[in-house]
PDB file of C-alpha atoms in Angstrom:
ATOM      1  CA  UNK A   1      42.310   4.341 -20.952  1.00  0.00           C
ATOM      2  CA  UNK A   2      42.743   6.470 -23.680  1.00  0.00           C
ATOM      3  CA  UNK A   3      44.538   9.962 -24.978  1.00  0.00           C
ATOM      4  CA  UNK A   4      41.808  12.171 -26.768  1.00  0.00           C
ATOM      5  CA  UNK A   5      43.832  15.661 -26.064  1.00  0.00           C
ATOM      6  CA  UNK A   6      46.883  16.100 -27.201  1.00  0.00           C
ATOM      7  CA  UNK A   7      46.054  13.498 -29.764  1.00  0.00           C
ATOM      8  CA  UNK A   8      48.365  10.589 -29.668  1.00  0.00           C
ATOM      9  CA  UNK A   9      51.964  11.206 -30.433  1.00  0.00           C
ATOM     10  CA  UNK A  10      51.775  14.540 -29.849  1.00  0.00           C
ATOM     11  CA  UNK A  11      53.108  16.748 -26.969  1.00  0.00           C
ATOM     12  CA  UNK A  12      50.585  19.712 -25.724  1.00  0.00           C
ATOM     13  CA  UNK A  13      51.836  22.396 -28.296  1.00  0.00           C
ATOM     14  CA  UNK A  14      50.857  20.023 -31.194  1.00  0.00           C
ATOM     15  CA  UNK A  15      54.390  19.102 -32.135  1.00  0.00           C
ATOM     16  CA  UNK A  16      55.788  15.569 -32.432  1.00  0.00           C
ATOM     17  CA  UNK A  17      57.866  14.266 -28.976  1.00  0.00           C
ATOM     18  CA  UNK A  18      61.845  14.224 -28.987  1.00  0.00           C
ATOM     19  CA  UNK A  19      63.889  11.200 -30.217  1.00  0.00           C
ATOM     20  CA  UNK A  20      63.485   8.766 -28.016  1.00  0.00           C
ATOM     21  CA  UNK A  21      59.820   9.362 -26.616  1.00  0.00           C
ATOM     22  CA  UNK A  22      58.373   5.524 -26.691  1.00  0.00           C
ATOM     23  CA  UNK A  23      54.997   5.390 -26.509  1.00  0.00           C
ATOM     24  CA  UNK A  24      52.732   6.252 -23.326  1.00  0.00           C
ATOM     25  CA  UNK A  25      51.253   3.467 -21.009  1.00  0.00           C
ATOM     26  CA  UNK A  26      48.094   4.615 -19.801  1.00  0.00           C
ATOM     27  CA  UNK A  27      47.078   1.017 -18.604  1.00  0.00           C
ATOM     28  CA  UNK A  28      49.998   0.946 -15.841  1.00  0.00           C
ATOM     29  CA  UNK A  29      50.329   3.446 -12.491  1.00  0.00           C
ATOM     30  CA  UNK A  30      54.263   4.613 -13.655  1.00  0.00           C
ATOM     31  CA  UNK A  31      52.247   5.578 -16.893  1.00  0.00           C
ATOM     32  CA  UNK A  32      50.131   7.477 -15.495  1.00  0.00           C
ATOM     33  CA  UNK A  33      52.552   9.015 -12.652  1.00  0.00           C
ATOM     34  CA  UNK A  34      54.409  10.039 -15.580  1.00  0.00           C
ATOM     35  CA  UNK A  35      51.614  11.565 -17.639  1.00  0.00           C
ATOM     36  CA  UNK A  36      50.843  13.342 -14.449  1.00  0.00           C
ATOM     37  CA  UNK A  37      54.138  14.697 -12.997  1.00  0.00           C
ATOM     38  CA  UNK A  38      54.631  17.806 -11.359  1.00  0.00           C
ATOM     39  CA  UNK A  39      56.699  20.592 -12.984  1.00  0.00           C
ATOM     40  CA  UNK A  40      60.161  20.300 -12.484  1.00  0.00           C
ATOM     41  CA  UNK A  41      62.533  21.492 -11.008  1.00  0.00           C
ATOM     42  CA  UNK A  42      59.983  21.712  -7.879  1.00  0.00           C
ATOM     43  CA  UNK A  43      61.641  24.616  -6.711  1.00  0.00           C
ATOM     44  CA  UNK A  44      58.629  26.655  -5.799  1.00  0.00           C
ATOM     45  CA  UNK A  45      54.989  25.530  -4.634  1.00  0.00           C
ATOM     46  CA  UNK A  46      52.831  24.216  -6.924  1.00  0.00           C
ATOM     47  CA  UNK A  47      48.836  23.675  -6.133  1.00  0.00           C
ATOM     48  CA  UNK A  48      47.062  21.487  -8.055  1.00  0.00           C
ATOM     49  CA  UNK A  49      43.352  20.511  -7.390  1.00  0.00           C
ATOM     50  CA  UNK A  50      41.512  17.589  -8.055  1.00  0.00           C
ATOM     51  CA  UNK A  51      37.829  17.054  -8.604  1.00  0.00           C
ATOM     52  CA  UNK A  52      35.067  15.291 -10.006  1.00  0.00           C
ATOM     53  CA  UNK A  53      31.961  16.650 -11.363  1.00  0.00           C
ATOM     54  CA  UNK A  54      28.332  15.553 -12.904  1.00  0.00           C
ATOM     55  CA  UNK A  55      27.660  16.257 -16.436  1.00  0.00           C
ATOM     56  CA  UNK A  56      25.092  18.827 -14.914  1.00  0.00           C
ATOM     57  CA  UNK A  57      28.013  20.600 -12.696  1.00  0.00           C
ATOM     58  CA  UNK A  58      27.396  18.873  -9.620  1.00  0.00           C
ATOM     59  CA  UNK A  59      30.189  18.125  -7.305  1.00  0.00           C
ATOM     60  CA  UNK A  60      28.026  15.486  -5.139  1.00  0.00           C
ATOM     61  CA  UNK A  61      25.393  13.393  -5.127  1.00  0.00           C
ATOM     62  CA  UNK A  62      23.948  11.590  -2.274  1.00  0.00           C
ATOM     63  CA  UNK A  63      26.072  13.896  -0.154  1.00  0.00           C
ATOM     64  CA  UNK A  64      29.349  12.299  -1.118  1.00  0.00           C
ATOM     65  CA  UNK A  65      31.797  12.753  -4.739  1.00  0.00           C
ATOM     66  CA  UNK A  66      32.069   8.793  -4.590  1.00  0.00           C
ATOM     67  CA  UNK A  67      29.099   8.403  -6.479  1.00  0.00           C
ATOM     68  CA  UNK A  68      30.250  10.252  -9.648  1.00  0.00           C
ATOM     69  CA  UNK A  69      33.667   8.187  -9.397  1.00  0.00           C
ATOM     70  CA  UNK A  70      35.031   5.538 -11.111  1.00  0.00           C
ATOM     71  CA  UNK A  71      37.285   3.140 -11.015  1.00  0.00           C
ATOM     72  CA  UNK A  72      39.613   4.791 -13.285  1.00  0.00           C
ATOM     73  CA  UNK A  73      38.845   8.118 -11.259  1.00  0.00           C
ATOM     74  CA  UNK A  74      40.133   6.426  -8.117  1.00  0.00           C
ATOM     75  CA  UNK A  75      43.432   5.143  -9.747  1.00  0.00           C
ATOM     76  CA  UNK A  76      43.947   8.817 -11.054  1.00  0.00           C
ATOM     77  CA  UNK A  77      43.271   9.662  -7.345  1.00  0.00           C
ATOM     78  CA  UNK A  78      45.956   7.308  -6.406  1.00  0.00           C
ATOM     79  CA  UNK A  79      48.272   8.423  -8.361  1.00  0.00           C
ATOM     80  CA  UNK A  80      47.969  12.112  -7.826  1.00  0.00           C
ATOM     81  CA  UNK A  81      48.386  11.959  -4.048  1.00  0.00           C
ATOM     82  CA  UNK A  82      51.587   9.518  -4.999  1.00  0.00           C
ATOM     83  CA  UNK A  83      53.100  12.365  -6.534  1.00  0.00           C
ATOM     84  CA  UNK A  84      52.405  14.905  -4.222  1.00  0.00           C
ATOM     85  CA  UNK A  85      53.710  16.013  -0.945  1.00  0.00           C
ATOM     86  CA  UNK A  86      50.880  16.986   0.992  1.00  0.00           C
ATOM     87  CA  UNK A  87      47.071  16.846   0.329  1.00  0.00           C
ATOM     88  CA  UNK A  88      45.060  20.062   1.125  1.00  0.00           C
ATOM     89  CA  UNK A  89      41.165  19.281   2.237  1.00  0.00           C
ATOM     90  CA  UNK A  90      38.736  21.492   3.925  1.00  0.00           C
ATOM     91  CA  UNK A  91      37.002  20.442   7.346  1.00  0.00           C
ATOM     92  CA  UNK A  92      33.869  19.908   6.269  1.00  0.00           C
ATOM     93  CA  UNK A  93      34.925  17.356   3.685  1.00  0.00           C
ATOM     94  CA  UNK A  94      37.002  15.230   6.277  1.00  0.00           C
ATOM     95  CA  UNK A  95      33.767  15.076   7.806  1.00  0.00           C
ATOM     96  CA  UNK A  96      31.442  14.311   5.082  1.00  0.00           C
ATOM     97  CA  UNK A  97      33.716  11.647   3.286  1.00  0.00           C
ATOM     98  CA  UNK A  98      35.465  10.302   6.457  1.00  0.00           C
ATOM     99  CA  UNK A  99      39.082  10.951   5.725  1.00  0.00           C
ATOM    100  CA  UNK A 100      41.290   8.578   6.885  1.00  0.00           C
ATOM    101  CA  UNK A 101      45.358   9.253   6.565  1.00  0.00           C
ATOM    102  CA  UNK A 102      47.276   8.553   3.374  1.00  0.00           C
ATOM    103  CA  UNK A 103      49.122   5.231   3.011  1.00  0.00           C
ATOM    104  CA  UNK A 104      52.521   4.052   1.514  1.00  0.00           C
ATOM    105  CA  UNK A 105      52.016   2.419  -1.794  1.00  0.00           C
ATOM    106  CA  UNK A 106      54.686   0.127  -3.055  1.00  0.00           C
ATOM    107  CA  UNK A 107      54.814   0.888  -6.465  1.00  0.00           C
ATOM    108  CA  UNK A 108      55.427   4.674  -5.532  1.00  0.00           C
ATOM    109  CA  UNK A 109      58.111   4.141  -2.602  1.00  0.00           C
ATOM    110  CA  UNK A 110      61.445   4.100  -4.878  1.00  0.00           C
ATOM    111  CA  UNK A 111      59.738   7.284  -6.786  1.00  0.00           C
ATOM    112  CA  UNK A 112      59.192   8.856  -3.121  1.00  0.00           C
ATOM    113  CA  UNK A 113      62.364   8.774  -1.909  1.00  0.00           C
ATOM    114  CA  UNK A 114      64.213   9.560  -4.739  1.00  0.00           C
ATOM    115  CA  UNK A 115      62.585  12.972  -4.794  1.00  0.00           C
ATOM    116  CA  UNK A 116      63.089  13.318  -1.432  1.00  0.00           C
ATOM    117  CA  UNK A 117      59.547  12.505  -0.275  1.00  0.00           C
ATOM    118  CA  UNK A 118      58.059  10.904   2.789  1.00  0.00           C
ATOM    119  CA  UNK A 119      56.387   7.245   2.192  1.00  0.00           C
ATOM    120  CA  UNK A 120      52.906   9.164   2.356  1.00  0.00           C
ATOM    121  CA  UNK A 121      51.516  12.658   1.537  1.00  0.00           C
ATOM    122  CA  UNK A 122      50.611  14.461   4.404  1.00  0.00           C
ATOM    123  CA  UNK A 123      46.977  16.007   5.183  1.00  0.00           C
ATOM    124  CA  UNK A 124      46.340  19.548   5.642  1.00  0.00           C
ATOM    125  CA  UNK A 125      43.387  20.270   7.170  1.00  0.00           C
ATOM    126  CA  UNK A 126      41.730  23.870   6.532  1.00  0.00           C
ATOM    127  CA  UNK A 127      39.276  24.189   9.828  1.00  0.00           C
ATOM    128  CA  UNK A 128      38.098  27.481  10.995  1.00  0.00           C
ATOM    129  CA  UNK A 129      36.844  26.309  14.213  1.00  0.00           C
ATOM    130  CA  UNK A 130      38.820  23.019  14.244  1.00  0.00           C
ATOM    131  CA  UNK A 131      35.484  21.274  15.166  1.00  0.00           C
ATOM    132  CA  UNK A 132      37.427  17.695  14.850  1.00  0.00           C
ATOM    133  CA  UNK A 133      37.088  13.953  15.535  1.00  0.00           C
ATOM    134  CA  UNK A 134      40.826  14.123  17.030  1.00  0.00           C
ATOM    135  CA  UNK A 135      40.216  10.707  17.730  1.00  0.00           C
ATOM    136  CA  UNK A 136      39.902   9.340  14.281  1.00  0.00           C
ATOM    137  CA  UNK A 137      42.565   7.678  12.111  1.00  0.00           C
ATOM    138  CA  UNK A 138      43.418  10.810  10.619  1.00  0.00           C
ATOM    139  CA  UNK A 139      45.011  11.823  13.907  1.00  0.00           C
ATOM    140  CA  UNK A 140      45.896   8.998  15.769  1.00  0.00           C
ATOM    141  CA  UNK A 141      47.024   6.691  13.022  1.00  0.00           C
ATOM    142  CA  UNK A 142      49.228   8.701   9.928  1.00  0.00           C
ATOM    143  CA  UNK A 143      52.606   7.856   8.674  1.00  0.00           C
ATOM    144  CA  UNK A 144      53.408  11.402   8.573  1.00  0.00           C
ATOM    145  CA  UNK A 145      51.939  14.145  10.984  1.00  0.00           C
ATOM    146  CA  UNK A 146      48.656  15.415  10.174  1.00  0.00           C
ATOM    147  CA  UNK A 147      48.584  19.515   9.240  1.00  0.00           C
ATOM    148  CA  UNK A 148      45.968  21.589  10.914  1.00  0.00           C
ATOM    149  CA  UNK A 149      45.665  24.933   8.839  1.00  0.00           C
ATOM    150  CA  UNK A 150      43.810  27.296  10.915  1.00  0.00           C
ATOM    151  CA  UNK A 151      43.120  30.707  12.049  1.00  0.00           C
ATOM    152  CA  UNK A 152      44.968  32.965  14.527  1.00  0.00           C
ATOM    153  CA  UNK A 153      41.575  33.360  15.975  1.00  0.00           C
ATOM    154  CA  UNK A 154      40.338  29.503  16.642  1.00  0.00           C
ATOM    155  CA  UNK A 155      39.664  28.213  19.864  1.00  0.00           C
ATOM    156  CA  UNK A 156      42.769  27.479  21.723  1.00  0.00           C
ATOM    157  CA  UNK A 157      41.646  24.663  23.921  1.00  0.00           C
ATOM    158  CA  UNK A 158      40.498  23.026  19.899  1.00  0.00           C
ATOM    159  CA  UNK A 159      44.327  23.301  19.269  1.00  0.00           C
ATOM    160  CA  UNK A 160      45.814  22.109  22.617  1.00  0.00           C
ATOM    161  CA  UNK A 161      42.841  18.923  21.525  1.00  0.00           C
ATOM    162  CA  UNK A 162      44.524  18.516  17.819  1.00  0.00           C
ATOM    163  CA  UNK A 163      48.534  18.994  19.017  1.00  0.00           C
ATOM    164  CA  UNK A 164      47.553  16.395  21.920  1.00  0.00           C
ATOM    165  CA  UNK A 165      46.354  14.017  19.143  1.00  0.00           C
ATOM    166  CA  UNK A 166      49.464  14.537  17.247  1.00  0.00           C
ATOM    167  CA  UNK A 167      48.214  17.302  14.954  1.00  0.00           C
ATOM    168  CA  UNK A 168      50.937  19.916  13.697  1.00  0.00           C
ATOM    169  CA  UNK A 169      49.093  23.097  14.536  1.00  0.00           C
ATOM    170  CA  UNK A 170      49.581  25.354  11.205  1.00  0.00           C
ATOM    171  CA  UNK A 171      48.443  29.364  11.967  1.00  0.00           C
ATOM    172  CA  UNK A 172      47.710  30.690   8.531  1.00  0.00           C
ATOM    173  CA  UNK A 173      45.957  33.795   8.948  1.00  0.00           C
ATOM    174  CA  UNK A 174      44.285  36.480  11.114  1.00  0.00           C
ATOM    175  CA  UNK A 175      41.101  35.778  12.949  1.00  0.00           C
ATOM    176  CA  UNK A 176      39.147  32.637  12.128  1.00  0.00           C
ATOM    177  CA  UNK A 177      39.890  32.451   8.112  1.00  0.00           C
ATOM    178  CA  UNK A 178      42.645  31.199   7.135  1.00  0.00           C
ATOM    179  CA  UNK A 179      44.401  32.851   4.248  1.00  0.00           C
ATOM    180  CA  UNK A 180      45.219  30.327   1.105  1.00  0.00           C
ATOM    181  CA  UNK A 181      48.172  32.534  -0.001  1.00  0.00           C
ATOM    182  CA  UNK A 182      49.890  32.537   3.515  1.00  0.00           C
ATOM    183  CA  UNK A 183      48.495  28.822   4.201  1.00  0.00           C
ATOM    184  CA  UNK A 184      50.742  27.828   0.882  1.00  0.00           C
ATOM    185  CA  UNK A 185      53.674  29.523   2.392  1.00  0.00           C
ATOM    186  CA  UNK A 186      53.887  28.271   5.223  1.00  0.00           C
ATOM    187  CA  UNK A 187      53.243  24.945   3.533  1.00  0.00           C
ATOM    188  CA  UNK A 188      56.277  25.510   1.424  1.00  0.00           C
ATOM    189  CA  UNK A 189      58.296  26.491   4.400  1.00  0.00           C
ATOM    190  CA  UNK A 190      57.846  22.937   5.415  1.00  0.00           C
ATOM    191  CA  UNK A 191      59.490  21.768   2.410  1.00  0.00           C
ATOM    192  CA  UNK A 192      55.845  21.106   1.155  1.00  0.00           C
ATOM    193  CA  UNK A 193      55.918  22.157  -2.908  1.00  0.00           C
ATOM    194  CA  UNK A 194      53.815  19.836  -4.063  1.00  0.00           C
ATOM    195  CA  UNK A 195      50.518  20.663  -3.196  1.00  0.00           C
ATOM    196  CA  UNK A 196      47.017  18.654  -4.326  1.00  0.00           C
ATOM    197  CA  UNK A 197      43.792  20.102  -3.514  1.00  0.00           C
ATOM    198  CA  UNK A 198      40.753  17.705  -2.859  1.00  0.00           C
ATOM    199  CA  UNK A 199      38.468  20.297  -1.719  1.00  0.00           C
ATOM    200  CA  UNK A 200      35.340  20.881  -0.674  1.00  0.00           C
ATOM    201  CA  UNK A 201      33.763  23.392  -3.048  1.00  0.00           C
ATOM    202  CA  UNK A 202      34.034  26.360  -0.736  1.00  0.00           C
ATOM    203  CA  UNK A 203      37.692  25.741   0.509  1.00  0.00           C
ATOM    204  CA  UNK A 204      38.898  25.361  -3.413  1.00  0.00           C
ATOM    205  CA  UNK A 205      36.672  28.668  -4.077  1.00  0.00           C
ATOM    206  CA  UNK A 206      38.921  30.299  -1.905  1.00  0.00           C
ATOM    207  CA  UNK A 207      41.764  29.284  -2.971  1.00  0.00           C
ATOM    208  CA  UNK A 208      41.211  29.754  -6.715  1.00  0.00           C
ATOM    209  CA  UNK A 209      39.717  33.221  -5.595  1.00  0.00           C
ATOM    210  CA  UNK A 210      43.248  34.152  -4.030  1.00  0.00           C
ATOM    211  CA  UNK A 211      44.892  32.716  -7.091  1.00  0.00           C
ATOM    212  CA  UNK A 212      46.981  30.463  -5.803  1.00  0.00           C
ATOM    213  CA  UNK A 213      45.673  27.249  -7.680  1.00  0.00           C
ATOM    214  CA  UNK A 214      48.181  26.289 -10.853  1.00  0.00           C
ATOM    215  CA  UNK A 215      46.040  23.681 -11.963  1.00  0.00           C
ATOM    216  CA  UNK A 216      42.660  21.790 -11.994  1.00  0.00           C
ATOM    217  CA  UNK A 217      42.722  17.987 -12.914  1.00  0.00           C
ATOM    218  CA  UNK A 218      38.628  17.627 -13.008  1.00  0.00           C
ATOM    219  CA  UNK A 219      37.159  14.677 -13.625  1.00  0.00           C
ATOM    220  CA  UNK A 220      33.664  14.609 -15.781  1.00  0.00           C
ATOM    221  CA  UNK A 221      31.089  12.072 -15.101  1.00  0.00           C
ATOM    222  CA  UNK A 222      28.788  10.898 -17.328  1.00  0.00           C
ATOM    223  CA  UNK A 223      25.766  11.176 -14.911  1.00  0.00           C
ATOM    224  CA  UNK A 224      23.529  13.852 -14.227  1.00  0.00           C
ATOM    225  CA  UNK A 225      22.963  14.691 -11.060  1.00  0.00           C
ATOM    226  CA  UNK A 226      20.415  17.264 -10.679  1.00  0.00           C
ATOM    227  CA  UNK A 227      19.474  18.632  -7.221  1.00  0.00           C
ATOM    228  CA  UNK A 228      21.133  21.568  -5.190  1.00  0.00           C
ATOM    229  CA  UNK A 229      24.649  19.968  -5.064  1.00  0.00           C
ATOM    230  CA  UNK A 230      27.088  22.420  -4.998  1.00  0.00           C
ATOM    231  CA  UNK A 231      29.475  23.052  -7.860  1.00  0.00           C
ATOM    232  CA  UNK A 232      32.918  21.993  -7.601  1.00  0.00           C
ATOM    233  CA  UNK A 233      34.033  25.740  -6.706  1.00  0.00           C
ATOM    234  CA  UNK A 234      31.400  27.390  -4.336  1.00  0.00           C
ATOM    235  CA  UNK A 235      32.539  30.812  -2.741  1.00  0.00           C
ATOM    236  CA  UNK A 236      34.008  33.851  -3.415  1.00  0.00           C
ATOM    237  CA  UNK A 237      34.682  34.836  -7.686  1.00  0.00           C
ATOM    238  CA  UNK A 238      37.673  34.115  -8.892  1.00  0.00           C
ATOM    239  CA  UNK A 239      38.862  37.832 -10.172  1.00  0.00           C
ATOM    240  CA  UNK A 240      38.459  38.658 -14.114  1.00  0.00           C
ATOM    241  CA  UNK A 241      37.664  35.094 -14.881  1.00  0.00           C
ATOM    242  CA  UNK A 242      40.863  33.248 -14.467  1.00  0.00           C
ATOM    243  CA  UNK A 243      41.747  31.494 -17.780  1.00  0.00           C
ATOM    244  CA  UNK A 244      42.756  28.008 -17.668  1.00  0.00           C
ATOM    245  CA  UNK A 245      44.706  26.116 -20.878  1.00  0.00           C
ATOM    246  CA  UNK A 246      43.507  22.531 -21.264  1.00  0.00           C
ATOM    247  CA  UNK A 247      46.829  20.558 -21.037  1.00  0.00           C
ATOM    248  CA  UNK A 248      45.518  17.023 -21.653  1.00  0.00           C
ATOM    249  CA  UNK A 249      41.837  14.827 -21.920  1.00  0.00           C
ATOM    250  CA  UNK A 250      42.125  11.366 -20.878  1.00  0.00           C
ATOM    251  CA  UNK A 251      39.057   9.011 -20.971  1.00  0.00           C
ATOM    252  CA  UNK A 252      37.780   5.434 -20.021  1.00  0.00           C
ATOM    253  CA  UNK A 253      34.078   4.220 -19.681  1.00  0.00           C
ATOM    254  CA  UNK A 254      32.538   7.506 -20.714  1.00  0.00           C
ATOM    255  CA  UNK A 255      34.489   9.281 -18.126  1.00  0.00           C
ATOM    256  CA  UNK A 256      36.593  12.608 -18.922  1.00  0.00           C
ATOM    257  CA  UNK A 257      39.901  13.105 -16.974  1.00  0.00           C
ATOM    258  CA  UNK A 258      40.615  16.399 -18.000  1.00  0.00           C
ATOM    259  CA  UNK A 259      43.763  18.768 -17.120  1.00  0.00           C
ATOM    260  CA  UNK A 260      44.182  22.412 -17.327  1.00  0.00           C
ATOM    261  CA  UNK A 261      46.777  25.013 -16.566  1.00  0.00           C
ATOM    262  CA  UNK A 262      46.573  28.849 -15.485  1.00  0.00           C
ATOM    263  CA  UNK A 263      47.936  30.610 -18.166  1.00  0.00           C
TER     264      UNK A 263
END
């Protein structure tokens, strides 16, 4: 893997690093844990999202993102829920990609607990409706309590199902929707600051439309798609055309691993 952006030996403002600064390793997991990190001091909530896209703006193909991935995607996938606290993920994507819970990696589990971190991300679950295999791994079988964000208005026998499965129940808004400011509160309140979005298209829409999303780490495939595939964001406009700073390109195989920050 390579640095395109900033070029090599370079921070992101152009300048030269600090005494000191050896030289990135993109080839190992620490490097790239460390070429990913989270702001610091994590002291507030900070949502990052990542996707992968077609050359052609296509978020699936087949029905699924795996067949735009890599394997350099998938480390970077790794590593990003490694850093992070809890995942966020829509419904429909558990569904479609069959979501399983996150596991404890070794190489991670020193970093983890130093920062005060459980051995695994949790999952938070947006679900409107909470229609729910709360008999999958995802419920039965985590190292840390799966998150149902949901609606004051969803079914309540749905809920009793999901707590009964082991399922921390999460109300995050009025009626059905759930509200991505109020579901990053509460996810905060939890102690839950480091947040990574994995969408689908229409839950991320929703929460870059509420502007609550800090940064998108997108993946871009070389491979056109074609078809009706949704784009990686596919709801509600994101108001006056949020403007995003690229903060660094990384590539391997053709592959893009882009990063950018709201400004």
């Amino acid at each position: 893997m390579q640095r395109l952006f900033p070029l090599p030996g370079r921070t992101e403002n152009g300048t030269a690093p600090g005494p000191g600064a050896g030289p990135e390793d993109l080839g190992s997991l620490h490097g790239l844990a460390a070429a990913y990190a989270y702001p610091e001091p994590a002291d507030r909530p900070y949502l990052r999202a990542n996707m992968v896209g077609s050359l052609d703006g296509a978020a699936r193909a087949e029905g699924r993102s795996a067949p735009l991935s890599s394997d350099a995607d998938m480390r970077i996938f790794g590593v990003l829920r490694a850093l992070a606290d809890v995942v966020v993920v829509g419904a429909e994507t558990v569904r479609q990609e069959g979501y399983r819970p996150a596991r404890a990696r070794d190489a991670f589990a020193a970093a983890r607990r130093a920062r005060g971190q459980t051995p695994a991300p949790a999952i938070a679950v947006v679900s409107r409706r909470l229609g729910l295999d709360f008999s999958a791994p995802l419920f039965r079988e985590p190292l840390v309590p799966t998150i149902v964000l949901t609606g004051a208005g969803s079914p309540q026998r749905e809920r009793a199902a999901a707590r009964a499965a082991g399922a921390e129940v999460v109300v995050a808004g009025e009626g059905e929707d759930v509200d991505p400011v109020r579901a990053v509160r509460e996810l905060a309140d939890r102690g839950l600051v480091r947040l990574l979005h994995e969408g689908g298209p229409r839950i991320l829409a929703q929460f870059a439309a509420a502007v609550v999303l800090d940064e998108l780490c997108l993946t871009v495939s070389p491979l056109l798609a074609g078809g009706d595939a949704p784009r990686i964001m596919n709801g509600p406009a994101v108001p006056g055309l949020a403007r995003f700073t690229p903060l660094s390109v990384l590539e391997e195989d053709g592959f893009l691993f882009t990063r950018y920050v709201r400004r």
